[in-house]
Short mmCIF file of C-alpha atoms and ligand atoms in Angstrom, two decimals:
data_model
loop_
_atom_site.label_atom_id
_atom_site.label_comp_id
_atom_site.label_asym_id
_atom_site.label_seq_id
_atom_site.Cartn_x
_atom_site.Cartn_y
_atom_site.Cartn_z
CA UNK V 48 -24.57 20.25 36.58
CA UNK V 49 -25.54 22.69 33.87
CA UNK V 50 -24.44 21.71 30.07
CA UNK V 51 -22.90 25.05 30.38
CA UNK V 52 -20.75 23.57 33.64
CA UNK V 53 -20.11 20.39 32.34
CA UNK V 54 -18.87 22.02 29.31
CA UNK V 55 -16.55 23.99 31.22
CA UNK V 56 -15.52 21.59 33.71
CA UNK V 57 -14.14 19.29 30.85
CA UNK V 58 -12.67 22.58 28.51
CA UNK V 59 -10.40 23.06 31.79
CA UNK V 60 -9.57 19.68 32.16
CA UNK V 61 -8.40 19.36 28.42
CA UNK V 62 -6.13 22.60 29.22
CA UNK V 63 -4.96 21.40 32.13
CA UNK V 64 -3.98 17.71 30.44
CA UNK V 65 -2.82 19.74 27.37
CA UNK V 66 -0.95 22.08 29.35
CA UNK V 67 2.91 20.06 29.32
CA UNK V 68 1.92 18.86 25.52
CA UNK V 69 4.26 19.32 22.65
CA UNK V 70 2.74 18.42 19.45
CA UNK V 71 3.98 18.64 16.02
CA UNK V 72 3.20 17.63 12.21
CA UNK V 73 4.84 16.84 9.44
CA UNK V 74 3.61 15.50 5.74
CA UNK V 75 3.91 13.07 3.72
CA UNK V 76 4.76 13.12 0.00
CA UNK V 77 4.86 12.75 -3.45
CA UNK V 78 7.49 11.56 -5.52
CA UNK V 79 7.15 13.99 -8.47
CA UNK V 80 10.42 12.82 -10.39
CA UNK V 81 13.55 10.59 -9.96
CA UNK V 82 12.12 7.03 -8.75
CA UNK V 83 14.99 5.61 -6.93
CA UNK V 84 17.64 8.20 -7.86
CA UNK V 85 17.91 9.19 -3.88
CA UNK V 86 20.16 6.23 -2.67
CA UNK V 87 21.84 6.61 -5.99
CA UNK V 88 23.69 10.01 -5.98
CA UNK V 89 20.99 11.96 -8.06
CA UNK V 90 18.65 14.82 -7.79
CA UNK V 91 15.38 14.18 -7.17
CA UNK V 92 11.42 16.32 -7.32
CA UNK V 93 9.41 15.83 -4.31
CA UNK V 94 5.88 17.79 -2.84
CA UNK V 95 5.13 17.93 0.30
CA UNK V 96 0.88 17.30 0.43
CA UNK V 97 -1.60 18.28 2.31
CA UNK V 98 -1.95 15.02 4.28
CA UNK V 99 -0.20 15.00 7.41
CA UNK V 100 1.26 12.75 10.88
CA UNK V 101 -0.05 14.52 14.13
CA UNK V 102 2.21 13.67 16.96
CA UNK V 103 1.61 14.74 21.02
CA UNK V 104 4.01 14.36 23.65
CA UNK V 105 3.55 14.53 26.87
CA UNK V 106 6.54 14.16 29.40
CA UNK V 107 6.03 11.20 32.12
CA UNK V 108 7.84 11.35 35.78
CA UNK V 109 9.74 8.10 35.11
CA UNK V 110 11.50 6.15 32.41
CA UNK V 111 8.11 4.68 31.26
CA UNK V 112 7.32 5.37 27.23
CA UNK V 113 3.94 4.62 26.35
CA UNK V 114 2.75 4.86 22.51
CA UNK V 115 -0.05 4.81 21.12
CA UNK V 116 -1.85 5.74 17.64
CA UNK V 117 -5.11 4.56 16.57
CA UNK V 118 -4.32 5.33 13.19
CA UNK V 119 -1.63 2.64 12.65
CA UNK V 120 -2.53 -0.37 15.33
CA UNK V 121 -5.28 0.62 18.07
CA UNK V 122 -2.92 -0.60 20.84
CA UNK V 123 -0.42 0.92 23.23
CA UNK V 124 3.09 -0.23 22.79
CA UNK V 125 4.78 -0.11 26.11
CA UNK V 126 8.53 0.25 27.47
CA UNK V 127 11.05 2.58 28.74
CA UNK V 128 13.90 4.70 28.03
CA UNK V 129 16.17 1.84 28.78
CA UNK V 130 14.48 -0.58 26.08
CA UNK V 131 14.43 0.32 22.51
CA UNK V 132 13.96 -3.44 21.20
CA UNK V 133 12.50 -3.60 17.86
CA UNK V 134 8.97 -4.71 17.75
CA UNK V 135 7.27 -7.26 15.35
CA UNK V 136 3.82 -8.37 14.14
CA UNK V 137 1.29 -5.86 15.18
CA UNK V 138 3.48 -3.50 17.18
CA UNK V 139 5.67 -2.93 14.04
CA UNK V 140 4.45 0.31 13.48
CA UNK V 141 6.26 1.62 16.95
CA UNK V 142 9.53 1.37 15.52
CA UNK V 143 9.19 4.40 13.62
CA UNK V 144 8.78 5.79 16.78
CA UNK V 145 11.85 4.42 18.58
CA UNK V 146 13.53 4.38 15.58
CA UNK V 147 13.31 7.74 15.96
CA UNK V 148 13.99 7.80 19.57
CA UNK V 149 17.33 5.97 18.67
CA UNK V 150 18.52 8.37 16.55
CA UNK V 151 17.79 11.54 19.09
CA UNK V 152 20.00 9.06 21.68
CA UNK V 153 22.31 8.76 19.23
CA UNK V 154 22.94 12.68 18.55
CA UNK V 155 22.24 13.07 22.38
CA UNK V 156 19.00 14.81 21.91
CA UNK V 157 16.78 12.45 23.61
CA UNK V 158 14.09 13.57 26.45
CA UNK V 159 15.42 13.10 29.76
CA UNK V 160 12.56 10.89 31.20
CA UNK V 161 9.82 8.62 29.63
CA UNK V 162 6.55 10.08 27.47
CA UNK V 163 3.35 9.45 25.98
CA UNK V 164 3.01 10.05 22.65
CA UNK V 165 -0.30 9.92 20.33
CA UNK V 166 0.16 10.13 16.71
CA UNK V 167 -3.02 10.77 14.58
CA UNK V 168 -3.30 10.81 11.04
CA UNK V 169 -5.42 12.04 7.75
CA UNK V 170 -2.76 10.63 5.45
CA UNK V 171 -3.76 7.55 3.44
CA UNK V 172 -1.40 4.68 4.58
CA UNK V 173 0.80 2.00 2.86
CA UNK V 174 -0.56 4.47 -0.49
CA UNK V 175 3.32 5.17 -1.49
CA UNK V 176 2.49 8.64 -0.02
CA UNK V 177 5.60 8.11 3.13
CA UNK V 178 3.41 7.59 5.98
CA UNK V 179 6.74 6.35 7.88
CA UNK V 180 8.81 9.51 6.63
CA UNK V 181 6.14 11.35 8.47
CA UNK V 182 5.82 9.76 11.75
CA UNK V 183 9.34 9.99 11.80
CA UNK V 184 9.60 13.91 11.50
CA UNK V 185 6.87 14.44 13.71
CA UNK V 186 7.69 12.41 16.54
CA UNK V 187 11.51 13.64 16.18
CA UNK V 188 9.96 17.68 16.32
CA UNK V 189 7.82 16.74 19.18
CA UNK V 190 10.32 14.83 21.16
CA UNK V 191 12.90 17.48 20.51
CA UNK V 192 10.59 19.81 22.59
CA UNK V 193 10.58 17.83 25.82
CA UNK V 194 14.24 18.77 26.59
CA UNK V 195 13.94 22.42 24.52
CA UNK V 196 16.33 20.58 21.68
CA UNK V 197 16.23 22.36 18.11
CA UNK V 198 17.29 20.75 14.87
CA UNK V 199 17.78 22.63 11.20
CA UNK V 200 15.71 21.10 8.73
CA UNK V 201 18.16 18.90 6.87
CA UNK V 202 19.83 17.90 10.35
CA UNK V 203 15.98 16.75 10.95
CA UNK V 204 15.58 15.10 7.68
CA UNK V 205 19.04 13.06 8.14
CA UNK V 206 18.22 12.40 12.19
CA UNK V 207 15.17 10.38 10.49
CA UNK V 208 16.82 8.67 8.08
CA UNK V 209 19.04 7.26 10.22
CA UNK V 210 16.18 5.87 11.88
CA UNK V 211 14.67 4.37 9.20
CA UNK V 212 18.24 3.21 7.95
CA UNK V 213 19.56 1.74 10.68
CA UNK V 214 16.58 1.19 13.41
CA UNK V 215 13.91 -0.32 10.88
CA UNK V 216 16.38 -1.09 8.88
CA UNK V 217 15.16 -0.15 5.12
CA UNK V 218 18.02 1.58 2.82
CA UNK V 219 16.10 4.24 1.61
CA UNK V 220 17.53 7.45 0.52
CA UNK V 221 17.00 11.05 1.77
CA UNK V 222 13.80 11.39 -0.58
CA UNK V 223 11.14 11.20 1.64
CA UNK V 224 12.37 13.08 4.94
CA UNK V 225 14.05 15.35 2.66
CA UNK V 226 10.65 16.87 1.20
CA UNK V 227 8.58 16.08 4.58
CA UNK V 228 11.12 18.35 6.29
CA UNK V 229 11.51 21.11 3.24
CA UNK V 230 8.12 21.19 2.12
CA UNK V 231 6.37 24.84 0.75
CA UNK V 232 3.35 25.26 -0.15
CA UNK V 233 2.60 25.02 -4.07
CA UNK V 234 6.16 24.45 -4.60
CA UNK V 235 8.73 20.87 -5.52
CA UNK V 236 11.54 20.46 -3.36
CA UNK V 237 14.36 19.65 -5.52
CA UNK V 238 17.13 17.49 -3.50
CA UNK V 239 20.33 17.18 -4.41
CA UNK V 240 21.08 13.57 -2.94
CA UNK V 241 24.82 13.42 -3.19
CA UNK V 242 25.66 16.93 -2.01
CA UNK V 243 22.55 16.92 0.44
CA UNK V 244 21.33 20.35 -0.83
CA UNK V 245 17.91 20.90 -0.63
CA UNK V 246 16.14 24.05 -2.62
CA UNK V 247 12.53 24.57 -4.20
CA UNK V 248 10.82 25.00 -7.16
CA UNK V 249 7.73 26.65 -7.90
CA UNK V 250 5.26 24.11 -9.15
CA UNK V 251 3.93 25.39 -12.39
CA UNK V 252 0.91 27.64 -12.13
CA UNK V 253 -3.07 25.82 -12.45
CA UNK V 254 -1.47 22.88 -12.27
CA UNK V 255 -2.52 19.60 -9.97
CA UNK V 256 -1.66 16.79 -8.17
CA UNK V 257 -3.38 13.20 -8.12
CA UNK V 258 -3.11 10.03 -6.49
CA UNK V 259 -4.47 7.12 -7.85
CA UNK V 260 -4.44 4.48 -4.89
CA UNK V 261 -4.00 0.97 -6.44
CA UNK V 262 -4.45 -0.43 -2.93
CA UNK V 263 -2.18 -2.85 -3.27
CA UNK V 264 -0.13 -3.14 -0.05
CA UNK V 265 3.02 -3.11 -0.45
CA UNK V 266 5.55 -3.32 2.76
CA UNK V 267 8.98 -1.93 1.65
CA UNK V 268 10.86 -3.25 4.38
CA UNK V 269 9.70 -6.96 3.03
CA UNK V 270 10.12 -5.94 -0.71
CA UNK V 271 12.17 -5.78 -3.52
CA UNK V 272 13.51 -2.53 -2.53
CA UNK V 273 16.29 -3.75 -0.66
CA UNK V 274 17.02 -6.16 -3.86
CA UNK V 275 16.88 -3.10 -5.97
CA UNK V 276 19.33 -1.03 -3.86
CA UNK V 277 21.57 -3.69 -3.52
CA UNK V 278 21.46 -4.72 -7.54
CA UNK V 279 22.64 -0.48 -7.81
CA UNK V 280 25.74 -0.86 -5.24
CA UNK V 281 26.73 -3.86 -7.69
CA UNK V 282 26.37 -2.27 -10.64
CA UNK V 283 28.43 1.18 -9.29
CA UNK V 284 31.17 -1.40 -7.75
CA UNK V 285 31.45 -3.11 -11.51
CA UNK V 286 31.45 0.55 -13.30
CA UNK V 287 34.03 1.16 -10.63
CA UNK V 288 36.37 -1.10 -11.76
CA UNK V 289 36.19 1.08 -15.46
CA UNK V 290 36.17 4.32 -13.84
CA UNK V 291 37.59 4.35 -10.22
CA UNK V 292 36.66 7.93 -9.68
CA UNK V 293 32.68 7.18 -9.78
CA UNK V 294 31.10 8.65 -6.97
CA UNK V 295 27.76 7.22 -7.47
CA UNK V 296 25.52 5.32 -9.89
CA UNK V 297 23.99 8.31 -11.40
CA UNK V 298 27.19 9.95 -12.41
CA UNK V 299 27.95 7.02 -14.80
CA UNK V 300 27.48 7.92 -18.49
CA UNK V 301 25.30 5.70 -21.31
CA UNK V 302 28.62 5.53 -22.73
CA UNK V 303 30.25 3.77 -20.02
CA UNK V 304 27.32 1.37 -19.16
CA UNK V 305 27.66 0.26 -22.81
CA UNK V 306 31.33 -0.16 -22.27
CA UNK V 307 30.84 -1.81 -18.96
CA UNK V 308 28.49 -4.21 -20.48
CA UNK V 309 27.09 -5.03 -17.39
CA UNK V 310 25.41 -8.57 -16.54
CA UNK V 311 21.47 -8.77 -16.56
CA UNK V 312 19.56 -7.47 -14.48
CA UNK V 313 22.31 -4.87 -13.46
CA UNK V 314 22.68 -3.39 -16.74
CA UNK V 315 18.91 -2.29 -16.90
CA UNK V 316 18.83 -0.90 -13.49
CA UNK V 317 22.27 0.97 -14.05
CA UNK V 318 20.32 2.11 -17.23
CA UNK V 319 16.98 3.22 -15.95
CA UNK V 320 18.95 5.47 -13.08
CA UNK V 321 21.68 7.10 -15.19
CA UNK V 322 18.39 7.96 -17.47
CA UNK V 323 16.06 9.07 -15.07
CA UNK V 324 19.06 11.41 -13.58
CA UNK V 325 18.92 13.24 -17.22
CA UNK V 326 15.34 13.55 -16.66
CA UNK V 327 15.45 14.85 -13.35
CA UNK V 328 17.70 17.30 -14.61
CA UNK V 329 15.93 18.70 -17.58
CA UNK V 330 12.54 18.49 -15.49
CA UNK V 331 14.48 21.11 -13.48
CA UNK V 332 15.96 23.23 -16.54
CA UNK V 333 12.01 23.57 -17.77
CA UNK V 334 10.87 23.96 -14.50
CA UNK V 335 12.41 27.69 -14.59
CA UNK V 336 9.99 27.51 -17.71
CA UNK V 337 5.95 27.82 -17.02
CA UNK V 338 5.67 27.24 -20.96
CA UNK V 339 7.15 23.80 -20.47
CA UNK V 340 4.61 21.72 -18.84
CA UNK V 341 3.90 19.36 -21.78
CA UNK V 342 7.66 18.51 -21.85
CA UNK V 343 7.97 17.52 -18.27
CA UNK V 344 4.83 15.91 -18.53
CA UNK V 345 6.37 13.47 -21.29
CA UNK V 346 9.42 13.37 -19.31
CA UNK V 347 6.97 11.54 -16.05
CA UNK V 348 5.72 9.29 -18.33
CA UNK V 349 8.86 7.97 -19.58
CA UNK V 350 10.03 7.83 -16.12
CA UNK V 351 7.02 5.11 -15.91
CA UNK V 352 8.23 2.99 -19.05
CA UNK V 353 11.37 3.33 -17.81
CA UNK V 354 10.43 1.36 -13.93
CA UNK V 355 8.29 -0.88 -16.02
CA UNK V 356 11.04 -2.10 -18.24
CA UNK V 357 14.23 -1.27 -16.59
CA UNK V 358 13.89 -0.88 -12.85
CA UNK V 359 10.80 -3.91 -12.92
CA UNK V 360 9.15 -2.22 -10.41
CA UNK V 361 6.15 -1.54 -11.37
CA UNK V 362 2.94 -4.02 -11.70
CA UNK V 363 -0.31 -4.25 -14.08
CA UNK V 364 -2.12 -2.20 -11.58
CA UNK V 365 0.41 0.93 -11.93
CA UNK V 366 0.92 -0.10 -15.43
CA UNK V 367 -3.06 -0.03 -16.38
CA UNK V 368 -3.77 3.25 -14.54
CA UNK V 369 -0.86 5.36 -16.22
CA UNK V 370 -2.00 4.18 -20.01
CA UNK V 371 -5.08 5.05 -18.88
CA UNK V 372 -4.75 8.56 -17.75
CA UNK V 373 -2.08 8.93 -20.83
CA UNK V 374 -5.32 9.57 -22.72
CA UNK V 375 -7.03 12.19 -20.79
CA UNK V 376 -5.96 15.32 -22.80
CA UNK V 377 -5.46 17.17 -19.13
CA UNK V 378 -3.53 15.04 -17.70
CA UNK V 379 0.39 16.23 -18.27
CA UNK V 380 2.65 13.68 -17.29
CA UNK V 381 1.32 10.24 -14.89
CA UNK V 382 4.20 7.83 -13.43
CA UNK V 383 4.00 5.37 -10.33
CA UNK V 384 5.14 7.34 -7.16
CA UNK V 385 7.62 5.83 -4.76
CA UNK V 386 8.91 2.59 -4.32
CA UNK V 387 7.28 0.63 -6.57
CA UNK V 388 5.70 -2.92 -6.66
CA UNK V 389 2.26 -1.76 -5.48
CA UNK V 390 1.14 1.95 -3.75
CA UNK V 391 0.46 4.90 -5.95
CA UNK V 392 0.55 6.68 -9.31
CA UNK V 393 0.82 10.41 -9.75
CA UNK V 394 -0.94 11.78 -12.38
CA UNK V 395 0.14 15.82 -12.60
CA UNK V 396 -2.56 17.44 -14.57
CA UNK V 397 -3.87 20.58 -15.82
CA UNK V 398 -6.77 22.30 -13.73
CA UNK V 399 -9.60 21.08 -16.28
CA UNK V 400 -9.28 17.84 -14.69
CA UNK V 401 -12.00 16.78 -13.01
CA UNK V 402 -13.68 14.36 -10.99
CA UNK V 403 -15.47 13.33 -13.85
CA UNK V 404 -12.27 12.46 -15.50
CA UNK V 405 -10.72 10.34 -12.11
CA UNK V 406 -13.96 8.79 -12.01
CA UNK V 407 -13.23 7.59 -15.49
CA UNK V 408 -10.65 6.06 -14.96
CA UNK V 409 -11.05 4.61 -11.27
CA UNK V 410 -14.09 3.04 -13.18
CA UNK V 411 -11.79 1.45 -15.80
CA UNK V 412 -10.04 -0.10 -13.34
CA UNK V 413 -12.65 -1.50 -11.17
CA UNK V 414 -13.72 -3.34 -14.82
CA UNK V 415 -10.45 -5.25 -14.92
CA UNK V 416 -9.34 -5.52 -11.03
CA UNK V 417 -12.37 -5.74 -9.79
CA UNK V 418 -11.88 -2.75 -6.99
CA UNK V 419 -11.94 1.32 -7.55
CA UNK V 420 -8.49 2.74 -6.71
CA UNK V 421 -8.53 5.41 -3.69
CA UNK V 422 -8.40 8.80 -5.43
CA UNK V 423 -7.25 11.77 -4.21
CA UNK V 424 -6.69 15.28 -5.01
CA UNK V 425 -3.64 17.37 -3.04
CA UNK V 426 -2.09 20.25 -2.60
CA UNK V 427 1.64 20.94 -2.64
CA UNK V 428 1.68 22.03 1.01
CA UNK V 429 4.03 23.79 3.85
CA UNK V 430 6.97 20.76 5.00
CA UNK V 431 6.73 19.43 9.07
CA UNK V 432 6.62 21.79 12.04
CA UNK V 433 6.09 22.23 15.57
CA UNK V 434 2.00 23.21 16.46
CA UNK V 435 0.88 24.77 19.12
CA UNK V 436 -1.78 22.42 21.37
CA UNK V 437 -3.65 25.20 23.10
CA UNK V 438 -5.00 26.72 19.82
CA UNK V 439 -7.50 29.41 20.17
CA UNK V 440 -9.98 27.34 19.45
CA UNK V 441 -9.34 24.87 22.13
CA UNK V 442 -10.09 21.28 22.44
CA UNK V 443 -11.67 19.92 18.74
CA UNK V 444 -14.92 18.87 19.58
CA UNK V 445 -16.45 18.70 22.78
C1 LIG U 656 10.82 5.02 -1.23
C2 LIG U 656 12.08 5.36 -0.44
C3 LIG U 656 12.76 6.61 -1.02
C4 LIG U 656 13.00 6.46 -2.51
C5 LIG U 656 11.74 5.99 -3.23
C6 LIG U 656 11.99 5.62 -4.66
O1 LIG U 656 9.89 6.04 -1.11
O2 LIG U 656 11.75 5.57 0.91
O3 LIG U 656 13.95 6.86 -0.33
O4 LIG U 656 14.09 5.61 -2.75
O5 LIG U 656 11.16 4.85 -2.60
O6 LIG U 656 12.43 6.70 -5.39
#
């Protein structure tokens, strides 16, 4: 056989596997403002990057499900329809997945018969940068195309909380769905977390986004985020008794939490959200303002202070890399991104920064940890969407 044949040969084999594919993608994000404000009634800043969670389905004859995604654990995770048992150790990842699964059963959206689904990825993981939020949305738009199911954006975004809520089981807010689902390209997505509204903002003009990758693992489901959530529902149920009609923590006034004089540590969490909630919201007034970059920029820093002191989420890592880049004239505003205790900072900067000047600093910190953080450079990019497998361009690279 020719190389012209062979070529061939395989070209219609890939288009006649690919032929019954669905395949989506969805992205993952970056906090830009209001570090847990999601679970706690406020509005938060979000970007969608250019870093996304590929996801290919492929409908199966019988109840079989078969998943597999070199990205996250080279191994196939195997069941059916019938079992959606959460999975430990090394097939962890796979609840996403069925978590997701669960929630399309739950809304009765699920496929009618078993799959195979591949998920691929170019998005740094366990970087703060909502890896999970993406597999979720992916898998959910791909899945939804084995039985010709649509969902609305925000129905999407909730569908995948609820996964992560109640399948994997971590309370997170709306945050990280919310912007994977509503992304636009060089815009914020601004959520409103108690109404559920979702809008966006343009992202001021020769502007950019960094991540500085401390490396430092850190598994949310096993963290303090789950402490932190639950120290917030304590410290709205005290305020509570003061002001019945509080709807959520980030309603509450300084005046009240001074009144309330809450009990350590609840007083300084109650105090770091109902502050960060003013900053969300003035972030938002300049944000109608190009002019005002150098005011939002102060306004991410003292988000920073504010989850080192108040929220105690942060760690010398974060800590080191945002007083470093606080003295890199282009650098606007640098917080940690996310959850906390480990992953990511964000430093927003103006276009003059350069590699030069992340090299600086990932060199900084290599002299005191001992390891460069992962830096990268991204977009604010288009939110999750279905993709079309038979692209012009057929297979990638044969
Ligand atoms: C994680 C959670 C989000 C949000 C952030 C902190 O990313 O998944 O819901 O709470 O932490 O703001």
């Amino acid at each position: 056989m020719t190389k012209e044949e062979k070529k061939a040969l395989s070209l219609n084999a890939y288009r006649e596997y690919m032929q019954d594919c669905y395949s989506a993608e969805a992205p993952g994000r970056i906090e830009f403002l209001g570090n847990h404000i999601d679970y706690n009634g406020g509005k938060v800043l979000g970007a969608a990057i250019n870093g996304v969670v590929c996801a290919l389905a492929k409908p199966r004859k019988d109840l079989t499900i078969r998943l597999f995604s070199e990205s996250f654990e080279n191994d196939v995770v195997e069941t059916s329809l019938n079992d959606l048992s959460f999975r430990k150790g090394s097939e962890f990842w796979a609840n996403y997945p069925l978590g997701v699964l669960w929630s399309l059963k739950e809304a009765t959206l699920a496929p009618p018969s078993g799959f195979e689904l591949i998920l691929t990825t170019d998005l740094p993981l366990a970087a703060g940068l909502s890896s999970s939020a993406a597999v979720e949305l992916a898998t959910a738009l791909a899945l939804l195309q084995l039985n010709g199911n649509e969902l609305g954006k925000s129905d999407l975004a909730r569908l995948c909380r609820r996964a992560e809520n109640q399948f994997v089981g971590l309370p997170c807010g709306i945050l990280d769905q919310g912007v994977s689902a509503h992304g636009e390209k060089d815009h914020l997505v601004l959520i409103d977390c108690e109404k559920e509204n979702f809008s966006t903002l343009p992202l001021p003009k020769d502007t950019c986004l960094w991540i500085f990758d401390t490396g430092i693992k850190h598994d949310l489901v096993d963290s303090l985020y789950a402490t932190r959530h639950s120290e917030c529902k304590q410290a709205l149920e005290l305020l509570k008794k003061k002001e019945p009609d509080l709807t959520c923590l980030a309603a509450a006034s300084e005046g009240l939490l001074t009144s309330a004089n809450l009990p350590e540590p609840l007083s300084k969490r109650a105090l770091h959200v109902v502050k960060e909630k003013t900053r969300v919201d003035r972030a938002i007034e300049l944000l109608k303002d190009d002019a005002s970059r150098k005011e939002i920029g102060e306004l991410l820093f003292a988000s920073h202070d504010s989850s080192r002191e108040q929220f105690e989420n942060s760690c010398p890592e974060l800590d080191f890399l945002v007083d470093d880049l606080r003295k890199c004239p282009s650098v606007l505003g640098a917080r940690l991104t996310g959850g906390g205790f480990g992953g990511a900072v964000l430093a927003w900067t103006h276009h003059a920064f350069s590699q030069t000047d992340a090299k600086a600093t990932a060199t900084a910190f290599r002299k005191t940890f001992g390891k460069h953080p992962k830096v990268h450079r991204f977009e604010a990019s288009r939110g999750a969407r279905i993709t079309t497998t038979l692209g012009e361009a057929g297979p990638p690279s044969l």
